[in-house]
PDB file of C-alpha atoms and ligand atoms in Angstrom:
ATOM      1  CA  MET L  65      93.030 120.507 105.327  1.00  0.00           C
ATOM      2  CA  GLU L  66      92.258 116.893 104.529  1.00  0.00           C
ATOM      3  CA  ARG L  67      90.736 114.066 106.577  1.00  0.00           C
ATOM      4  CA  THR L  68      91.573 110.386 106.459  1.00  0.00           C
ATOM      5  CA  LEU L  69      90.530 107.263 108.313  1.00  0.00           C
ATOM      6  CA  PHE L  70      93.114 105.307 110.264  1.00  0.00           C
ATOM      7  CA  ILE L  71      92.811 101.898 111.884  1.00  0.00           C
ATOM      8  CA  ILE L  72      95.167 100.199 114.310  1.00  0.00           C
ATOM      9  CA  LYS L  73      94.481  96.577 113.353  1.00  0.00           C
ATOM     10  CA  PRO L  74      94.232  93.642 115.819  1.00  0.00           C
ATOM     11  CA  ASP L  75      97.964  92.893 115.509  1.00  0.00           C
ATOM     12  CA  GLY L  76      98.832  96.473 116.539  1.00  0.00           C
ATOM     13  CA  VAL L  77      96.491  96.349 119.532  1.00  0.00           C
ATOM     14  CA  LYS L  78      97.745  92.897 120.619  1.00  0.00           C
ATOM     15  CA  ARG L  79     101.391  93.935 120.345  1.00  0.00           C
ATOM     16  CA  GLY L  80     100.770  96.842 122.713  1.00  0.00           C
ATOM     17  CA  ILE L  81     101.882  99.590 120.341  1.00  0.00           C
ATOM     18  CA  ILE L  82      98.758 101.779 120.254  1.00  0.00           C
ATOM     19  CA  GLY L  83     100.634 104.462 122.192  1.00  0.00           C
ATOM     20  CA  GLN L  84     103.662 104.420 119.901  1.00  0.00           C
ATOM     21  CA  ILE L  85     101.461 104.734 116.818  1.00  0.00           C
ATOM     22  CA  LEU L  86      99.429 107.608 118.295  1.00  0.00           C
ATOM     23  CA  SER L  87     102.698 109.309 119.308  1.00  0.00           C
ATOM     24  CA  ARG L  88     103.928 109.180 115.726  1.00  0.00           C
ATOM     25  CA  ILE L  89     100.655 110.710 114.524  1.00  0.00           C
ATOM     26  CA  GLU L  90     100.923 113.518 117.056  1.00  0.00           C
ATOM     27  CA  GLN L  91     104.630 114.099 116.381  1.00  0.00           C
ATOM     28  CA  ARG L  92     103.822 114.433 112.679  1.00  0.00           C
ATOM     29  CA  GLY L  93     101.323 117.151 113.595  1.00  0.00           C
ATOM     30  CA  PHE L  94      98.162 115.422 112.467  1.00  0.00           C
ATOM     31  CA  HIS L  95      95.116 116.219 114.539  1.00  0.00           C
ATOM     32  CA  ILE L  96      93.168 113.215 115.868  1.00  0.00           C
ATOM     33  CA  GLU L  97      89.587 114.400 115.370  1.00  0.00           C
ATOM     34  CA  GLN L  98      87.772 111.271 116.512  1.00  0.00           C
ATOM     35  CA  MET L  99      88.858 107.888 117.830  1.00  0.00           C
ATOM     36  CA  LYS L 100      87.344 104.749 119.352  1.00  0.00           C
ATOM     37  CA  MET L 101      88.215 101.154 120.180  1.00  0.00           C
ATOM     38  CA  VAL L 102      85.739  98.705 118.681  1.00  0.00           C
ATOM     39  CA  GLU L 103      85.173  94.989 118.132  1.00  0.00           C
ATOM     40  CA  PRO L 104      83.675  95.151 114.656  1.00  0.00           C
ATOM     41  CA  ASN L 105      81.325  92.558 113.204  1.00  0.00           C
ATOM     42  CA  GLN L 106      81.760  90.896 109.822  1.00  0.00           C
ATOM     43  CA  ASP L 107      79.295  93.217 108.063  1.00  0.00           C
ATOM     44  CA  LEU L 108      81.324  96.282 109.032  1.00  0.00           C
ATOM     45  CA  ILE L 109      84.610  94.731 107.891  1.00  0.00           C
ATOM     46  CA  ASP L 110      83.057  93.605 104.594  1.00  0.00           C
ATOM     47  CA  LEU L 111      81.720  97.117 104.005  1.00  0.00           C
ATOM     48  CA  HIS L 112      85.088  98.646 104.813  1.00  0.00           C
ATOM     49  CA  TYR L 113      86.931  96.260 102.456  1.00  0.00           C
ATOM     50  CA  GLN L 114      84.168  96.237  99.807  1.00  0.00           C
ATOM     51  CA  ALA L 115      86.745  96.541  96.993  1.00  0.00           C
ATOM     52  CA  LEU L 116      88.496  93.329  98.138  1.00  0.00           C
ATOM     53  CA  LEU L 117      85.421  91.115  98.631  1.00  0.00           C
ATOM     54  CA  ASP L 118      86.053  88.891  95.606  1.00  0.00           C
ATOM     55  CA  LYS L 119      89.832  88.569  96.027  1.00  0.00           C
ATOM     56  CA  PRO L 120      91.001  85.035  96.858  1.00  0.00           C
ATOM     57  CA  PHE L 121      92.861  86.284  99.939  1.00  0.00           C
ATOM     58  CA  TYR L 122      89.900  88.260 101.326  1.00  0.00           C
ATOM     59  CA  PRO L 123      88.529  85.565 103.696  1.00  0.00           C
ATOM     60  CA  ALA L 124      91.915  85.523 105.444  1.00  0.00           C
ATOM     61  CA  VAL L 125      91.903  89.334 105.683  1.00  0.00           C
ATOM     62  CA  ARG L 126      88.395  89.285 107.151  1.00  0.00           C
ATOM     63  CA  ASN L 127      89.305  86.646 109.741  1.00  0.00           C
ATOM     64  CA  PHE L 128      92.383  88.607 110.734  1.00  0.00           C
ATOM     65  CA  MET L 129      90.398  91.851 111.110  1.00  0.00           C
ATOM     66  CA  LEU L 130      87.862  90.039 113.338  1.00  0.00           C
ATOM     67  CA  ASP L 131      90.607  88.616 115.544  1.00  0.00           C
ATOM     68  CA  GLY L 132      90.317  91.232 118.315  1.00  0.00           C
ATOM     69  CA  PRO L 133      89.603  94.864 119.078  1.00  0.00           C
ATOM     70  CA  ILE L 134      90.796  97.598 116.744  1.00  0.00           C
ATOM     71  CA  VAL L 135      91.266 101.344 117.142  1.00  0.00           C
ATOM     72  CA  VAL L 136      89.559 103.468 114.489  1.00  0.00           C
ATOM     73  CA  GLY L 137      90.001 107.199 114.105  1.00  0.00           C
ATOM     74  CA  VAL L 138      89.930 110.248 111.889  1.00  0.00           C
ATOM     75  CA  LEU L 139      93.076 112.285 111.215  1.00  0.00           C
ATOM     76  CA  ALA L 140      93.055 115.828 109.882  1.00  0.00           C
ATOM     77  CA  GLY L 141      95.912 117.859 108.447  1.00  0.00           C
ATOM     78  CA  GLU L 142      97.667 119.047 105.315  1.00  0.00           C
ATOM     79  CA  GLN L 143      97.721 116.137 102.856  1.00  0.00           C
ATOM     80  CA  ALA L 144      96.638 113.782 105.619  1.00  0.00           C
ATOM     81  CA  ILE L 145      95.725 110.993 103.168  1.00  0.00           C
ATOM     82  CA  SER L 146      99.114 110.653 101.460  1.00  0.00           C
ATOM     83  CA  GLY L 147     101.009 111.714 104.583  1.00  0.00           C
ATOM     84  CA  TRP L 148      99.471 108.935 106.675  1.00  0.00           C
ATOM     85  CA  ARG L 149     100.047 106.412 103.851  1.00  0.00           C
ATOM     86  CA  THR L 150     103.721 107.442 103.824  1.00  0.00           C
ATOM     87  CA  MET L 151     103.968 107.009 107.599  1.00  0.00           C
ATOM     88  CA  MET L 152     102.353 103.538 107.291  1.00  0.00           C
ATOM     89  CA  GLY L 153     104.753 102.228 104.636  1.00  0.00           C
ATOM     90  CA  ALA L 154     104.232  99.606 101.939  1.00  0.00           C
ATOM     91  CA  THR L 155     101.412  97.054 102.176  1.00  0.00           C
ATOM     92  CA  ARG L 156     103.823  94.099 102.332  1.00  0.00           C
ATOM     93  CA  PRO L 157     105.880  94.222 105.535  1.00  0.00           C
ATOM     94  CA  GLU L 158     108.969  92.879 103.737  1.00  0.00           C
ATOM     95  CA  GLU L 159     108.794  95.867 101.359  1.00  0.00           C
ATOM     96  CA  ALA L 160     108.031  98.521 104.000  1.00  0.00           C
ATOM     97  CA  LEU L 161     110.982 100.803 104.722  1.00  0.00           C
ATOM     98  CA  PRO L 162     112.530 101.221 108.177  1.00  0.00           C
ATOM     99  CA  GLY L 163     111.074 104.320 109.803  1.00  0.00           C
ATOM    100  CA  THR L 164     107.567 103.509 108.605  1.00  0.00           C
ATOM    101  CA  ILE L 165     105.093 101.916 110.998  1.00  0.00           C
ATOM    102  CA  ARG L 166     104.839  98.759 108.911  1.00  0.00           C
ATOM    103  CA  GLY L 167     108.592  98.693 108.302  1.00  0.00           C
ATOM    104  CA  ASP L 168     109.324  98.999 112.003  1.00  0.00           C
ATOM    105  CA  PHE L 169     106.619  96.739 113.454  1.00  0.00           C
ATOM    106  CA  ALA L 170     105.002  94.394 110.917  1.00  0.00           C
ATOM    107  CA  GLN L 171     106.151  90.833 110.286  1.00  0.00           C
ATOM    108  CA  ALA L 172     106.100  89.106 106.898  1.00  0.00           C
ATOM    109  CA  ALA L 173     103.055  86.910 106.347  1.00  0.00           C
ATOM    110  CA  ALA L 174     103.279  83.138 106.135  1.00  0.00           C
ATOM    111  CA  PRO L 175     102.204  81.781 102.713  1.00  0.00           C
ATOM    112  CA  GLY L 176      98.419  81.749 102.340  1.00  0.00           C
ATOM    113  CA  GLN L 177      97.945  84.001 105.375  1.00  0.00           C
ATOM    114  CA  ALA L 178      96.524  87.501 105.415  1.00  0.00           C
ATOM    115  CA  ILE L 179      99.148  90.206 105.381  1.00  0.00           C
ATOM    116  CA  GLN L 180      99.161  91.532 108.959  1.00  0.00           C
ATOM    117  CA  ASN L 181     100.448  95.051 108.701  1.00  0.00           C
ATOM    118  CA  ILE L 182      99.421  96.893 111.878  1.00  0.00           C
ATOM    119  CA  VAL L 183      97.623  99.888 110.348  1.00  0.00           C
ATOM    120  CA  HIS L 184      95.124 100.981 107.703  1.00  0.00           C
ATOM    121  CA  GLY L 185      94.783 104.316 105.925  1.00  0.00           C
ATOM    122  CA  SER L 186      92.351 105.491 103.263  1.00  0.00           C
ATOM    123  CA  ASP L 187      93.892 105.648  99.785  1.00  0.00           C
ATOM    124  CA  SER L 188      91.963 108.571  98.191  1.00  0.00           C
ATOM    125  CA  PRO L 189      89.621 111.444  99.120  1.00  0.00           C
ATOM    126  CA  GLU L 190      86.674 109.321  97.942  1.00  0.00           C
ATOM    127  CA  SER L 191      87.613 106.318 100.055  1.00  0.00           C
ATOM    128  CA  ALA L 192      88.382 108.558 103.058  1.00  0.00           C
ATOM    129  CA  GLU L 193      84.891 110.026 102.877  1.00  0.00           C
ATOM    130  CA  ARG L 194      83.329 106.585 102.403  1.00  0.00           C
ATOM    131  CA  GLU L 195      85.293 104.970 105.239  1.00  0.00           C
ATOM    132  CA  ILE L 196      84.709 107.833 107.705  1.00  0.00           C
ATOM    133  CA  ARG L 197      80.977 107.497 107.000  1.00  0.00           C
ATOM    134  CA  ILE L 198      81.136 103.714 107.616  1.00  0.00           C
ATOM    135  CA  TRP L 199      82.890 103.992 110.986  1.00  0.00           C
ATOM    136  CA  PHE L 200      81.612 107.322 112.294  1.00  0.00           C
ATOM    137  CA  GLY L 201      78.418 107.903 110.339  1.00  0.00           C
ATOM    138  CA  HIS L 202      79.252 111.376 109.005  1.00  0.00           C
TER     139      HIS L 202
HETATM  140  P1  DAT Z 461      96.655  98.741 101.946  1.00  0.00           P
HETATM  141  O1  DAT Z 461      96.207  98.265 103.309  1.00  0.00           O
HETATM  142  O2  DAT Z 461      98.125  99.032 101.921  1.00  0.00           O
HETATM  143  O3  DAT Z 461      95.806  99.865 101.407  1.00  0.00           O
HETATM  144  P2  DAT Z 461      95.159  96.973 100.164  1.00  0.00           P
HETATM  145  O4  DAT Z 461      94.060  97.976 100.261  1.00  0.00           O
HETATM  146  O5  DAT Z 461      95.604  96.540  98.823  1.00  0.00           O
HETATM  147  O6  DAT Z 461      96.474  97.484 100.950  1.00  0.00           O
HETATM  148  O7  DAT Z 461      94.746  95.653 100.953  1.00  0.00           O
HETATM  149  C1  DAT Z 461      94.091  95.737 102.199  1.00  0.00           C
HETATM  150  C2  DAT Z 461      94.716  94.743 103.153  1.00  0.00           C
HETATM  151  O8  DAT Z 461      94.500  93.410 102.682  1.00  0.00           O
HETATM  152  C3  DAT Z 461      96.228  94.886 103.260  1.00  0.00           C
HETATM  153  O9  DAT Z 461      96.591  95.842 104.223  1.00  0.00           O
HETATM  154  C4  DAT Z 461      96.643  93.511 103.655  1.00  0.00           C
HETATM  155  C5  DAT Z 461      95.649  92.606 102.959  1.00  0.00           C
HETATM  156  N1  DAT Z 461      96.171  92.111 101.679  1.00  0.00           N
HETATM  157  C6  DAT Z 461      96.330  92.811 100.529  1.00  0.00           C
HETATM  158  N2  DAT Z 461      96.854  92.060  99.550  1.00  0.00           N
HETATM  159  C7  DAT Z 461      97.006  90.806 100.075  1.00  0.00           C
HETATM  160  C8  DAT Z 461      97.489  89.554  99.573  1.00  0.00           C
HETATM  161  N3  DAT Z 461      97.901  89.410  98.305  1.00  0.00           N
HETATM  162  N4  DAT Z 461      97.511  88.494 100.424  1.00  0.00           N
HETATM  163  C9  DAT Z 461      97.085  88.607 101.693  1.00  0.00           C
HETATM  164  N5  DAT Z 461      96.616  89.753 102.233  1.00  0.00           N
HETATM  165  C10 DAT Z 461      96.571  90.841 101.456  1.00  0.00           C
HETATM  166 MG1   MG Z 462      93.784  99.905 100.923  1.00  0.00          MG
END
């Protein structure tokens, strides 16, 4: 069993697709261990995206992530980290395959804008542990 952190980003909440995303998670058989809706502050977003802080596009990502409430949760299951990444699809909406969450729901970013791609998932066991600690404290 593996655990991973998922986030439904402000665009997913605003579009009214929280239920559809949670349904996909449940259909896939992942167990939602913990979940909450939060309006994070900048410090929390900067901690979460620590690895991106010095990227030129990061200020746009930060502003986007502070644009409204998000849903944050912990998924558990066999290969939950890679399985959830597969369900999410590619980072760039225009490259995300149909059938993935990003492929089905995300819209291509305008030039110079943050990529708005509906969901987040940890990319390794180390980042899953780090991100779960940031959002849930254990
Ligand atoms: P992922 O969310 O697929 O793990 P990532 O960790 O590389 O992708 O980047 C985090 C988020 O930052 C990503 O979901 C969207 C945004 N982002 C990444 N690269 C970007 C870029 N070149 N321009 C604008 N936003 C970007
Ligand atoms: Mg990432």
